[in-house]
Coordinates of C-alpha atoms and ligand atoms in Angstrom, one line a residue:
X1 CA 13.8 -42.4 -6.5
X2 CA 14.0 -45.8 -4.8
X3 CA 13.8 -47.5 -8.2
X4 CA 16.7 -45.4 -9.6
X5 CA 19.0 -46.2 -6.7
X6 CA 18.0 -49.9 -7.0
X7 CA 18.9 -49.9 -10.7
X8 CA 22.3 -48.2 -10.0
X9 CA 23.2 -50.7 -7.3
X10 CA 22.7 -53.4 -9.9
X11 CA 25.6 -52.1 -11.9
X12 CA 28.8 -51.2 -10.0
X13 CA 30.3 -49.7 -13.2
X14 CA 27.3 -47.4 -13.6
X15 CA 27.5 -46.5 -9.9
X16 CA 31.2 -45.6 -10.2
X17 CA 30.5 -43.5 -13.3
X18 CA 27.6 -41.6 -11.6
X19 CA 29.7 -41.0 -8.5
X20 CA 32.5 -39.6 -10.6
X21 CA 30.1 -37.3 -12.5
X22 CA 28.6 -36.1 -9.3
X23 CA 32.0 -35.4 -7.8
X24 CA 33.1 -33.5 -11.0
X25 CA 29.9 -31.4 -11.0
X26 CA 30.2 -30.7 -7.3
X27 CA 33.9 -29.6 -7.8
X28 CA 32.9 -27.3 -10.7
X29 CA 29.9 -25.9 -8.8
X30 CA 32.0 -25.3 -5.7
X31 CA 34.7 -23.4 -7.6
X32 CA 32.2 -21.6 -9.8
X33 CA 30.3 -20.4 -6.7
X34 CA 33.6 -19.3 -5.0
X35 CA 34.5 -17.4 -8.1
X36 CA 31.0 -15.7 -8.3
X37 CA 31.2 -14.8 -4.6
X38 CA 34.7 -13.5 -5.0
X39 CA 33.6 -11.5 -8.0
X40 CA 30.6 -10.1 -6.2
X41 CA 32.7 -9.1 -3.3
X42 CA 34.9 -7.2 -5.6
X43 CA 31.9 -5.3 -7.0
X44 CA 31.4 -1.8 -5.7
X45 CA 28.2 -0.8 -3.8
X46 CA 26.0 1.7 -5.6
X47 CA 27.2 5.4 -5.4
X48 CA 25.9 7.6 -2.6
X49 CA 26.7 10.5 -0.3
X50 CA 30.2 10.2 1.3
X51 CA 30.3 8.3 4.6
X52 CA 31.8 9.2 8.0
X53 CA 33.7 6.7 10.0
X54 CA 31.4 4.5 12.2
X55 CA 28.2 6.5 11.6
X56 CA 28.1 6.3 7.8
X57 CA 25.5 8.7 6.5
X58 CA 23.6 9.2 9.7
X59 CA 24.2 13.0 9.5
X60 CA 22.9 13.2 5.9
X61 CA 19.9 11.0 6.5
X62 CA 16.6 13.0 6.6
X63 CA 14.3 13.0 9.7
X64 CA 11.4 14.0 7.6
X65 CA 10.6 14.8 3.9
X66 CA 12.3 11.6 2.8
X67 CA 11.0 11.9 -0.7
X68 CA 12.5 15.3 -1.3
X69 CA 15.9 14.2 0.0
X70 CA 15.8 11.0 -2.1
X71 CA 15.1 13.1 -5.2
X72 CA 18.1 15.3 -4.4
X73 CA 20.3 12.2 -4.2
X74 CA 18.9 11.0 -7.5
X75 CA 20.1 14.2 -9.2
X76 CA 23.6 13.7 -7.7
X77 CA 24.1 9.9 -7.8
X78 CA 21.7 8.6 -10.4
X79 CA 19.4 5.6 -10.7
X80 CA 20.6 3.7 -7.7
X81 CA 21.9 5.3 -4.6
X82 CA 23.3 3.6 -1.5
X83 CA 23.3 4.9 2.1
X84 CA 25.0 3.5 5.1
X85 CA 23.5 3.9 8.6
X86 CA 24.8 2.3 11.8
X87 CA 24.0 -1.4 11.4
X88 CA 21.9 -0.9 8.3
X89 CA 22.6 -0.6 4.6
X90 CA 20.0 1.0 2.3
X91 CA 19.6 1.5 -1.4
X92 CA 17.2 3.9 -3.1
X93 CA 16.0 2.9 -6.5
X94 CA 15.1 5.7 -8.9
X95 CA 14.6 3.7 -12.1
X96 CA 11.6 1.7 -13.2
X97 CA 13.8 -0.9 -14.9
X98 CA 15.9 -1.5 -11.8
X99 CA 12.8 -1.8 -9.6
X100 CA 11.5 -4.4 -12.0
X101 CA 14.9 -6.2 -12.1
X102 CA 15.3 -6.3 -8.3
X103 CA 11.8 -6.4 -6.8
X104 CA 9.6 -8.0 -9.4
X105 CA 12.0 -10.4 -11.1
X106 CA 13.7 -11.6 -7.9
X107 CA 10.7 -11.7 -5.6
X108 CA 11.9 -14.4 -3.3
X109 CA 15.2 -12.7 -2.5
X110 CA 13.8 -9.2 -2.0
X111 CA 10.7 -9.8 0.0
X112 CA 11.9 -9.3 3.6
X113 CA 10.9 -6.6 6.0
X114 CA 13.0 -4.8 8.6
X115 CA 11.0 -3.1 11.3
X116 CA 12.4 -1.3 14.4
X117 CA 12.0 -2.8 17.8
X118 CA 9.7 0.0 18.8
X119 CA 6.9 -0.9 16.3
X120 CA 7.5 -4.6 16.3
X121 CA 7.9 -5.3 20.0
X122 CA 7.0 -2.2 22.1
X123 CA 3.9 -1.3 20.1
X124 CA 3.0 -5.0 19.7
X125 CA 2.8 -5.3 15.9
X126 CA 4.6 -8.7 15.6
X127 CA 1.5 -10.3 14.4
X128 CA 0.9 -8.0 11.4
X129 CA 1.1 -9.7 8.0
X130 CA 2.3 -6.4 6.5
X131 CA 5.5 -6.5 8.7
X132 CA 6.0 -10.3 8.8
X133 CA 9.0 -12.0 7.3
X134 CA 8.3 -14.2 4.3
X135 CA 7.5 -17.8 5.5
X136 CA 4.7 -20.1 6.2
X137 CA 2.4 -17.7 8.1
X138 CA 2.9 -14.9 5.6
X139 CA 2.2 -17.1 2.6
X140 CA -0.8 -18.7 4.3
X141 CA -2.2 -15.3 5.1
X142 CA -1.7 -14.1 1.5
X143 CA -3.3 -17.2 0.2
X144 CA -6.4 -16.6 2.4
X145 CA -6.7 -12.9 1.3
X146 CA -6.3 -14.0 -2.3
X147 CA -9.2 -16.4 -1.8
X148 CA -11.4 -13.7 -0.3
X149 CA -10.5 -10.4 -2.1
X150 CA -8.4 -11.6 -5.0
X151 CA -9.5 -11.1 -8.6
X152 CA -11.9 -14.1 -8.6
X153 CA -13.8 -13.2 -5.4
X154 CA -13.6 -9.5 -5.0
X155 CA -16.8 -8.9 -7.1
X156 CA -18.8 -10.8 -4.5
X157 CA -18.4 -7.7 -2.2
X158 CA -19.9 -5.3 -4.8
X159 CA -23.3 -4.9 -3.1
X160 CA -21.6 -3.8 0.2
X161 CA -19.4 -1.4 -1.7
X162 CA -22.2 0.1 -3.7
X163 CA -24.6 0.5 -0.7
X164 CA -21.9 2.3 1.4
X165 CA -21.0 4.5 -1.5
X166 CA -24.6 5.6 -1.9
X167 CA -24.6 6.5 1.8
X168 CA -21.5 8.5 1.2
X169 CA -23.1 10.4 -1.6
X170 CA -25.9 11.4 0.6
X171 CA -23.5 12.7 3.2
X172 CA -21.6 14.7 0.6
X173 CA -24.7 16.8 -0.2
X174 CA -24.4 18.5 3.1
X175 CA -20.7 18.5 3.4
X176 CA -18.0 21.1 3.0
X177 CA -14.4 21.2 4.1
X178 CA -11.5 18.7 3.9
X179 CA -13.0 15.5 2.5
X180 CA -10.2 13.2 3.6
X181 CA -11.5 12.4 7.1
X182 CA -14.9 11.7 5.7
X183 CA -13.4 9.3 3.1
X184 CA -11.3 7.6 5.7
X185 CA -14.5 6.8 7.8
X186 CA -16.5 5.7 4.8
X187 CA -13.8 3.5 3.4
X188 CA -13.1 2.1 6.9
X189 CA -16.8 1.2 7.1
X190 CA -16.6 -0.6 3.8
X191 CA -13.5 -2.5 4.9
X192 CA -15.2 -3.6 8.1
X193 CA -18.4 -4.8 6.3
X194 CA -16.5 -6.6 3.6
X195 CA -14.3 -8.2 6.3
X196 CA -16.7 -9.1 9.0
X197 CA -20.1 -8.8 7.3
X198 CA -23.1 -6.6 8.2
X199 CA -24.2 -8.6 11.3
X200 CA -21.4 -7.6 13.6
X201 CA -23.3 -5.5 16.3
X202 CA -23.2 -1.8 15.4
X203 CA -21.7 -1.0 18.9
X204 CA -18.7 -3.2 18.0
X205 CA -18.5 -1.7 14.5
X206 CA -18.0 1.8 16.0
X207 CA -15.5 0.5 18.5
X208 CA -13.6 -1.3 15.8
X209 CA -13.2 1.8 13.6
X210 CA -12.2 4.0 16.5
X211 CA -9.6 1.4 17.8
X212 CA -8.2 1.2 14.2
X213 CA -8.1 4.9 13.7
X214 CA -6.4 5.4 17.0
X215 CA -3.8 2.7 16.3
X216 CA -3.1 4.2 12.9
X217 CA -2.6 7.6 14.5
X218 CA 0.1 6.0 16.7
X219 CA 1.8 3.8 14.2
X220 CA 2.0 6.1 11.2
X221 CA 4.2 8.7 12.8
X222 CA 6.1 6.0 14.6
X223 CA 7.5 4.8 11.3
X224 CA 9.2 8.1 10.7
X225 CA 10.4 8.8 14.3
X226 CA 13.7 8.1 15.9
X227 CA 13.4 5.7 18.9
X228 CA 16.2 5.1 21.3
X229 CA 14.7 1.7 22.1
X230 CA 15.4 0.6 18.5
X231 CA 19.1 0.8 19.4
X232 CA 18.9 -0.2 23.0
X233 CA 16.1 -2.7 23.3
X234 CA 16.7 -3.2 27.0
X235 CA 14.9 0.2 27.5
X236 CA 11.7 -1.8 26.8
X237 CA 11.8 -3.0 30.5
X238 CA 11.7 0.4 32.1
X239 CA 8.3 1.2 33.8
X240 CA 5.8 3.2 31.9
X241 CA 5.3 5.8 34.6
X242 CA 9.0 6.9 34.5
X243 CA 9.7 10.4 33.3
X244 CA 10.9 10.2 29.7
X245 CA 9.1 6.9 29.1
X246 CA 6.5 8.3 26.7
X247 CA 7.5 5.6 24.2
X248 CA 6.4 3.0 26.7
X249 CA 3.0 4.6 27.2
X250 CA 2.5 4.7 23.4
X251 CA 3.6 1.1 23.3
X252 CA 1.2 0.0 26.0
X253 CA -1.7 1.7 24.4
X254 CA -0.9 0.4 20.9
X255 CA -0.4 -3.2 22.3
X256 CA -3.9 -3.0 23.9
X257 CA -5.4 -1.6 20.7
X258 CA -3.8 -4.4 18.6
X259 CA -5.3 -7.0 21.0
X260 CA -8.8 -5.5 20.5
X261 CA -8.6 -5.3 16.7
X262 CA -7.3 -8.9 16.5
X263 CA -9.5 -10.8 18.9
X264 CA -12.8 -9.0 19.5
X265 CA -14.3 -9.0 16.0
X266 CA -12.9 -12.4 15.1
X267 CA -14.4 -14.0 18.2
X268 CA -17.8 -12.4 17.6
X269 CA -17.7 -13.4 13.9
X270 CA -16.9 -17.1 14.9
X271 CA -19.9 -17.0 17.2
X272 CA -22.2 -15.7 14.5
X273 CA -20.7 -18.2 12.0
X274 CA -21.5 -21.1 14.4
X275 CA -25.1 -19.9 14.8
X276 CA -25.5 -19.4 11.1
X277 CA -26.2 -15.7 11.4
X278 CA -22.9 -14.3 10.0
X279 CA -24.0 -13.7 6.3
X280 CA -21.7 -13.1 3.4
X281 CA -18.3 -11.8 4.4
X282 CA -14.6 -12.4 4.0
X283 CA -14.4 -13.9 7.5
X284 CA -17.3 -16.2 6.6
X285 CA -15.5 -17.4 3.5
X286 CA -12.3 -18.0 5.4
X287 CA -14.0 -19.8 8.3
X288 CA -15.8 -22.1 5.7
X289 CA -12.6 -23.0 4.0
X290 CA -9.9 -22.9 6.7
X291 CA -11.7 -23.0 10.0
X292 CA -10.9 -20.6 12.9
X293 CA -7.2 -20.3 12.4
X294 CA -4.8 -17.7 13.9
X295 CA -3.5 -16.9 10.4
X296 CA -7.1 -16.0 9.3
X297 CA -7.6 -13.8 12.4
X298 CA -4.4 -11.8 11.8
X299 CA -4.9 -11.5 8.0
X300 CA -8.4 -10.0 8.6
X301 CA -7.3 -7.8 11.6
X302 CA -4.8 -5.8 9.5
X303 CA -7.2 -4.9 6.7
X304 CA -8.6 -1.8 8.2
X305 CA -5.1 -0.3 9.0
X306 CA -3.7 -1.5 5.6
X307 CA -6.7 -0.6 3.5
X308 CA -8.5 2.6 4.8
X309 CA -5.8 5.2 5.0
X310 CA -4.4 4.1 1.7
X311 CA -7.6 4.0 -0.3
X312 CA -8.8 7.2 1.3
X313 CA -5.6 8.9 0.1
X314 CA -6.3 7.7 -3.4
X315 CA -9.9 8.9 -3.4
X316 CA -8.8 12.3 -1.9
X317 CA -6.3 12.6 -4.8
X318 CA -9.1 11.9 -7.2
X319 CA -11.3 14.6 -5.6
X320 CA -8.4 17.0 -5.7
X321 CA -8.0 16.4 -9.4
X322 CA -11.7 17.0 -10.0
X323 CA -11.3 20.3 -8.1
X324 CA -8.1 21.4 -9.8
X325 CA -9.1 20.4 -13.4
X326 CA -12.7 21.3 -14.1
X327 CA -12.4 20.1 -17.8
X328 CA -11.4 16.7 -16.6
X329 CA -14.2 16.7 -14.1
X330 CA -16.7 17.6 -16.8
X331 CA -15.4 14.8 -19.1
X332 CA -15.7 12.2 -16.4
X333 CA -19.2 13.4 -15.6
X334 CA -20.3 13.3 -19.3
X335 CA -18.8 9.8 -19.7
X336 CA -20.6 8.3 -16.7
X337 CA -23.9 10.0 -17.7
X338 CA -23.6 8.6 -21.2
X339 CA -23.7 5.2 -19.6
X340 CA -26.3 5.8 -16.8
X341 CA -28.4 8.4 -18.7
X342 CA -28.5 10.2 -15.4
X343 CA -31.5 8.2 -14.4
X344 CA -29.7 5.7 -12.1
X345 CA -26.7 5.6 -9.7
X346 CA -23.5 4.4 -11.4
X347 CA -22.7 0.7 -10.8
X348 CA -19.3 -1.0 -10.4
X349 CA -20.2 -3.1 -13.5
X350 CA -20.2 0.1 -15.6
X351 CA -16.5 0.4 -15.5
X352 CA -15.6 -1.3 -18.8
X353 CA -17.6 1.5 -20.5
X354 CA -15.7 4.3 -18.9
X355 CA -12.3 4.4 -20.6
X356 CA -11.7 8.1 -20.0
X357 CA -12.5 7.8 -16.3
X358 CA -10.1 4.8 -16.2
X359 CA -7.4 7.0 -17.7
X360 CA -8.1 9.7 -15.1
X361 CA -7.8 7.1 -12.3
X362 CA -4.4 6.1 -13.6
X363 CA -3.2 9.7 -13.9
X364 CA -4.4 10.3 -10.3
X365 CA -2.0 7.5 -9.2
X366 CA 0.8 9.1 -11.2
X367 CA 0.6 12.9 -10.9
X368 CA 2.0 14.1 -7.6
X369 CA 1.5 10.5 -6.4
X370 CA -0.1 10.2 -3.0
X371 CA 2.5 7.6 -2.0
X372 CA 5.9 8.8 -3.2
X373 CA 8.1 6.4 -1.1
X374 CA 7.2 2.7 -1.2
X375 CA 7.1 0.4 1.8
X376 CA 10.7 -0.8 2.1
X377 CA 11.7 -4.4 1.2
X378 CA 14.9 -6.2 2.5
X379 CA 17.2 -8.5 0.6
X380 CA 17.9 -11.9 2.1
X381 CA 20.9 -12.7 -0.1
X382 CA 23.5 -10.8 -2.1
X383 CA 22.3 -9.4 -5.4
X384 CA 24.0 -7.7 -8.3
X385 CA 22.3 -5.0 -10.2
X386 CA 23.8 -2.7 -12.9
X387 CA 27.2 -3.9 -11.9
X388 CA 26.7 -3.0 -8.2
X389 CA 26.6 -5.3 -5.3
X390 CA 23.7 -5.1 -3.0
X391 CA 24.4 -7.1 0.1
X392 CA 22.0 -9.4 2.0
X393 CA 20.1 -7.5 4.7
X394 CA 20.0 -4.3 2.7
X395 CA 16.8 -2.2 2.9
X396 CA 15.4 -1.3 -0.5
X397 CA 13.4 1.8 -1.0
X398 CA 11.7 2.2 -4.4
X399 CA 11.4 6.0 -5.0
X400 CA 8.0 5.7 -6.6
X401 CA 7.5 9.5 -6.7
X402 CA 10.5 9.9 -8.9
X403 CA 9.7 7.0 -11.1
X404 CA 6.1 8.3 -11.7
X405 CA 7.6 11.7 -12.6
X406 CA 10.6 10.5 -14.6
X407 CA 10.7 12.5 -17.9
X408 CA 12.4 9.5 -19.6
X409 CA 9.2 7.6 -19.2
X410 CA 6.4 10.2 -19.2
X411 CA 7.8 13.0 -21.4
X412 CA 5.7 15.8 -19.7
X413 CA 5.3 14.4 -16.1
X414 CA 4.3 17.8 -14.7
X415 CA 1.1 17.9 -16.7
X416 CA -2.1 16.1 -15.5
X417 CA -2.9 14.5 -18.9
X418 CA -5.1 11.4 -18.7
X419 CA -5.1 11.2 -22.5
X420 CA -1.5 9.7 -22.3
X421 CA -3.3 6.4 -21.4
X422 CA -5.7 6.6 -24.3
X423 CA -3.4 6.8 -27.3
X424 CA -0.7 4.6 -28.8
X425 CA 1.7 6.3 -26.4
X426 CA 0.0 4.1 -23.7
X427 CA 1.7 1.0 -25.1
X428 CA 5.1 2.1 -23.8
X429 CA 3.9 3.4 -20.4
X430 CA 3.8 1.4 -17.2
X431 CA 0.5 1.3 -15.4
X432 CA 1.0 3.6 -12.4
X433 CA -1.2 1.3 -10.3
X434 CA 1.3 -1.5 -10.7
X435 CA 4.0 0.9 -9.2
X436 CA 1.9 2.3 -6.4
X437 CA 0.5 -1.1 -5.2
X438 CA 4.1 -2.3 -4.6
X439 CA 6.2 -5.2 -5.8
X440 CA 6.9 -8.9 -6.0
X441 CA 5.8 -11.2 -3.2
X442 CA 4.7 -8.2 -1.1
X443 CA 2.5 -6.5 -3.7
X444 CA -0.6 -5.0 -2.0
X445 CA -2.9 -7.9 -0.9
X446 CA -6.0 -5.7 -1.1
X447 CA -5.3 -4.0 -4.5
X448 CA -8.4 -5.4 -6.2
X449 CA -10.7 -4.2 -3.5
X450 CA -8.9 -0.8 -3.3
X451 CA -9.1 -0.3 -7.1
X452 CA -12.7 -1.3 -7.2
X453 CA -13.8 0.9 -4.3
X454 CA -11.6 3.9 -5.1
X455 CA -12.6 4.0 -8.7
X456 CA -16.3 3.7 -7.9
X457 CA -16.2 6.4 -5.3
X458 CA -14.3 8.8 -7.6
X459 CA -16.5 8.3 -10.6
X460 CA -19.7 8.4 -8.6
X461 CA -18.7 11.7 -7.1
X462 CA -18.0 13.1 -10.5
X463 CA -21.3 11.8 -11.9
X464 CA -23.4 13.4 -9.1
X465 CA -21.4 16.5 -8.0
X466 CA -19.5 19.4 -9.3
X467 CA -16.5 19.6 -6.9
X468 CA -16.2 23.3 -6.1
X469 CA -14.1 25.5 -3.8
X470 CA -15.7 26.9 -0.7
X471 CA -17.8 30.0 -1.3
X472 CA -15.6 33.1 -2.0
X473 CA -12.4 31.0 -2.4
X474 CA -10.6 30.8 -5.7
X475 CA -9.6 27.5 -7.4
X476 CA -6.1 26.4 -6.2
X477 CA -3.3 26.4 -8.8
X478 CA -2.1 22.9 -9.6
X479 CA 1.6 24.0 -9.8
X480 CA 1.4 25.3 -6.2
X481 CA 0.0 22.1 -4.7
X482 CA 1.6 21.0 -1.4
X483 CA 1.3 17.7 0.3
X484 CA 1.4 16.4 3.9
X485 CA 4.6 14.7 4.9
X486 CA 3.2 11.2 5.7
X487 CA 3.4 7.8 3.9
X488 CA 0.0 8.2 2.2
X489 CA -0.1 11.9 1.8
X490 CA -2.9 14.3 1.0
X491 CA -3.1 17.9 -0.4
X492 CA -2.4 20.5 2.2
X493 CA -5.4 22.9 2.7
X494 CA -7.8 20.9 0.4
X495 CA -11.3 22.1 1.0
X496 CA -14.3 21.5 -1.2
X497 CA -18.1 21.7 -1.6
X498 CA -20.1 19.2 -3.5
X499 CA -22.8 20.8 -5.7
X500 CA -25.4 18.5 -7.2
X501 CA -25.0 18.5 -11.0
X502 CA -28.6 19.0 -11.9
X503 CA -32.2 18.1 -11.1
X504 CA -31.7 14.5 -12.1
X505 CA -29.0 14.2 -9.4
X506 CA -31.4 15.6 -6.8
X507 CA -34.0 13.0 -7.9
X508 CA -31.4 10.2 -7.5
X509 CA -30.3 11.4 -4.1
X510 CA -34.0 11.6 -2.9
X511 CA -34.6 8.0 -4.1
X512 CA -31.4 6.8 -2.6
X513 CA -32.4 8.3 0.8
X514 CA -35.4 6.0 0.8
X515 CA -33.4 2.9 -0.1
X516 CA -30.4 2.9 2.3
Ligands
HEM601 C1 -5.2 2.7 -3.0 C2 -5.1 1.9 -1.9 C3 -3.9 1.1 -1.5 C4 -2.6 1.3 -1.8 C5 -2.0 2.4 -2.6 C6 -1.9 0.3 -1.2 C7 -0.5 0.1 -1.2 C8 0.2 -0.9 -0.6 C9 1.6 -1.0 -0.6 C10 2.6 -0.1 -1.3 C11 1.9 -2.1 0.0 C12 3.3 -2.7 0.3 C13 3.8 -3.4 -1.0 C14 5.2 -3.7 -1.0 O1 5.8 -3.9 0.1 O2 5.8 -3.7 -2.1 C15 0.7 -2.7 0.5 C16 0.6 -3.9 1.2 C17 -0.5 -4.4 1.7 N1 -1.8 -3.9 1.5 FE1 -2.3 -2.3 0.4 N2 -2.8 -0.6 -0.5 C18 -4.0 -0.1 -0.7 C19 -5.2 -0.6 -0.3 C20 -5.3 -1.8 0.4 C21 -6.6 -2.4 0.8 C22 -8.0 -1.9 0.5 C23 -6.2 -3.5 1.6 C24 -7.1 -4.5 2.2 C25 -8.4 -4.3 2.6 C26 -4.8 -3.6 1.6 C27 -4.1 -4.6 2.2 C28 -2.7 -4.7 2.2 C29 -2.0 -5.8 2.9 C30 -2.6 -6.9 3.7 C31 -0.6 -5.6 2.6 C32 0.6 -6.4 3.1 C33 1.1 -7.3 2.0 C34 2.4 -8.0 2.4 O3 3.2 -7.4 3.1 O4 2.5 -9.2 2.0 N3 -4.3 -2.6 0.9 N4 -0.4 -2.0 0.1

């Protein structure tokens, strides 16, 4: 740079020429940009329900069952729908192409988050990487997670995953009822061990899972509730004991829980790391590479909340598919047994030899998907899509449920048909996992761990157990399936028994009992 300026200063003629060129380019750019900005201001917003003066679409906006209302709007207004709420613009994307265009091809301008004052401030979630705005802390935290559970390193956690899944298989032998809470606990235990290792005292381990479960029980419904404090933040300062201040009591408890899940395990892990007792773990990897940083602490602290509910929902969906579709269950069983010969437990490394099971896993993510409305992104600059203007600060909701059900893509979306991923047809289909795990710069930071853990739990269950209804109950009908109305939803009324497939399974379970 210095050299170039020196050279230009040598020649006044060159300097004048360059100055003129820069001025000309500057003038053209300025007028070009003005024109683009004028043109984009002239562009219409996407279509949507008619708005009322001042309150926009507040009266149309659902208080629950967002997915169902978003699908009704898709029928009426098409691939991209805009909704105006007081102080907030929102678009709903109902097309795979538009989602790619906006969220994956323009990652840096659509990676913001917008979280209400209640969750962010009153409940004390400012530290969470899932809710953070893009910037130095967020990118540092993502870099750290990529190092520890990205595609290169995730395999190093296989022994922990396999050991815990064997334990889960033993529990299933005596289990009947709704499997979701059991999956939540088991996956939570895996996330804790992968994150902090096996040496964290077991007393803390139990505390950690119950703090995390309690905070999830507070924050999940809070996302979908209306909070006056979001509109009038000064309410934050009223005392918690005041009548009507329930939101403050929720906030105080959540803030306390957040402190526990952030500091307590990290401090203990740092002590164990110093004394050389920590053992293999994500926290150990990060302490070795980055030292005891606040970014590492927060990146690790969010993993239970971000990873257990979500992965448990995916595994519950897999179990539900095994129950609803006995033919599919039998084929997964036969495929796994053809690899293990029924004489050993399945291993994570068996996966490349399980193409049919792989197709079932994909179809489980697609059919009646367990996460129909994606986590919203926010634009940080004006964008133009399909001739519509999307202003900076707009919340973007990808309607994953519709996209995964779109007959233009899937032909017969209502059918659970894993074979669609095994024929030439597959070449023109998106991978449902790439939709469900989210988009662009915010794509799920734990997707490799989730995919590895969820697939292994699902296929190991199918290999060892026939998933059956409770005694005397008939098999539910797939077309009547209903789902809970939460972000990572589960089938309503799902109940199952796990019947060992044959005597080889009983032998395996007996041997496993001696090992774990
Ligand atoms: C089947 C299981 C899972 C599903 C379906 C899932 C889905 C998602 C989705 C949709 C997002 C938001 C993406 C977006 O904004 O576009 C996300 C973010 C995230 N997930 Fe997952 N997730 C799963 C499991 C996990 C696991 C096991 C972990 C870690 C242990 C994890 C850690 C995270 C983190 C840290 C983020 C925040 C990323 C960011 O905002 O930059 N997830 N996940």
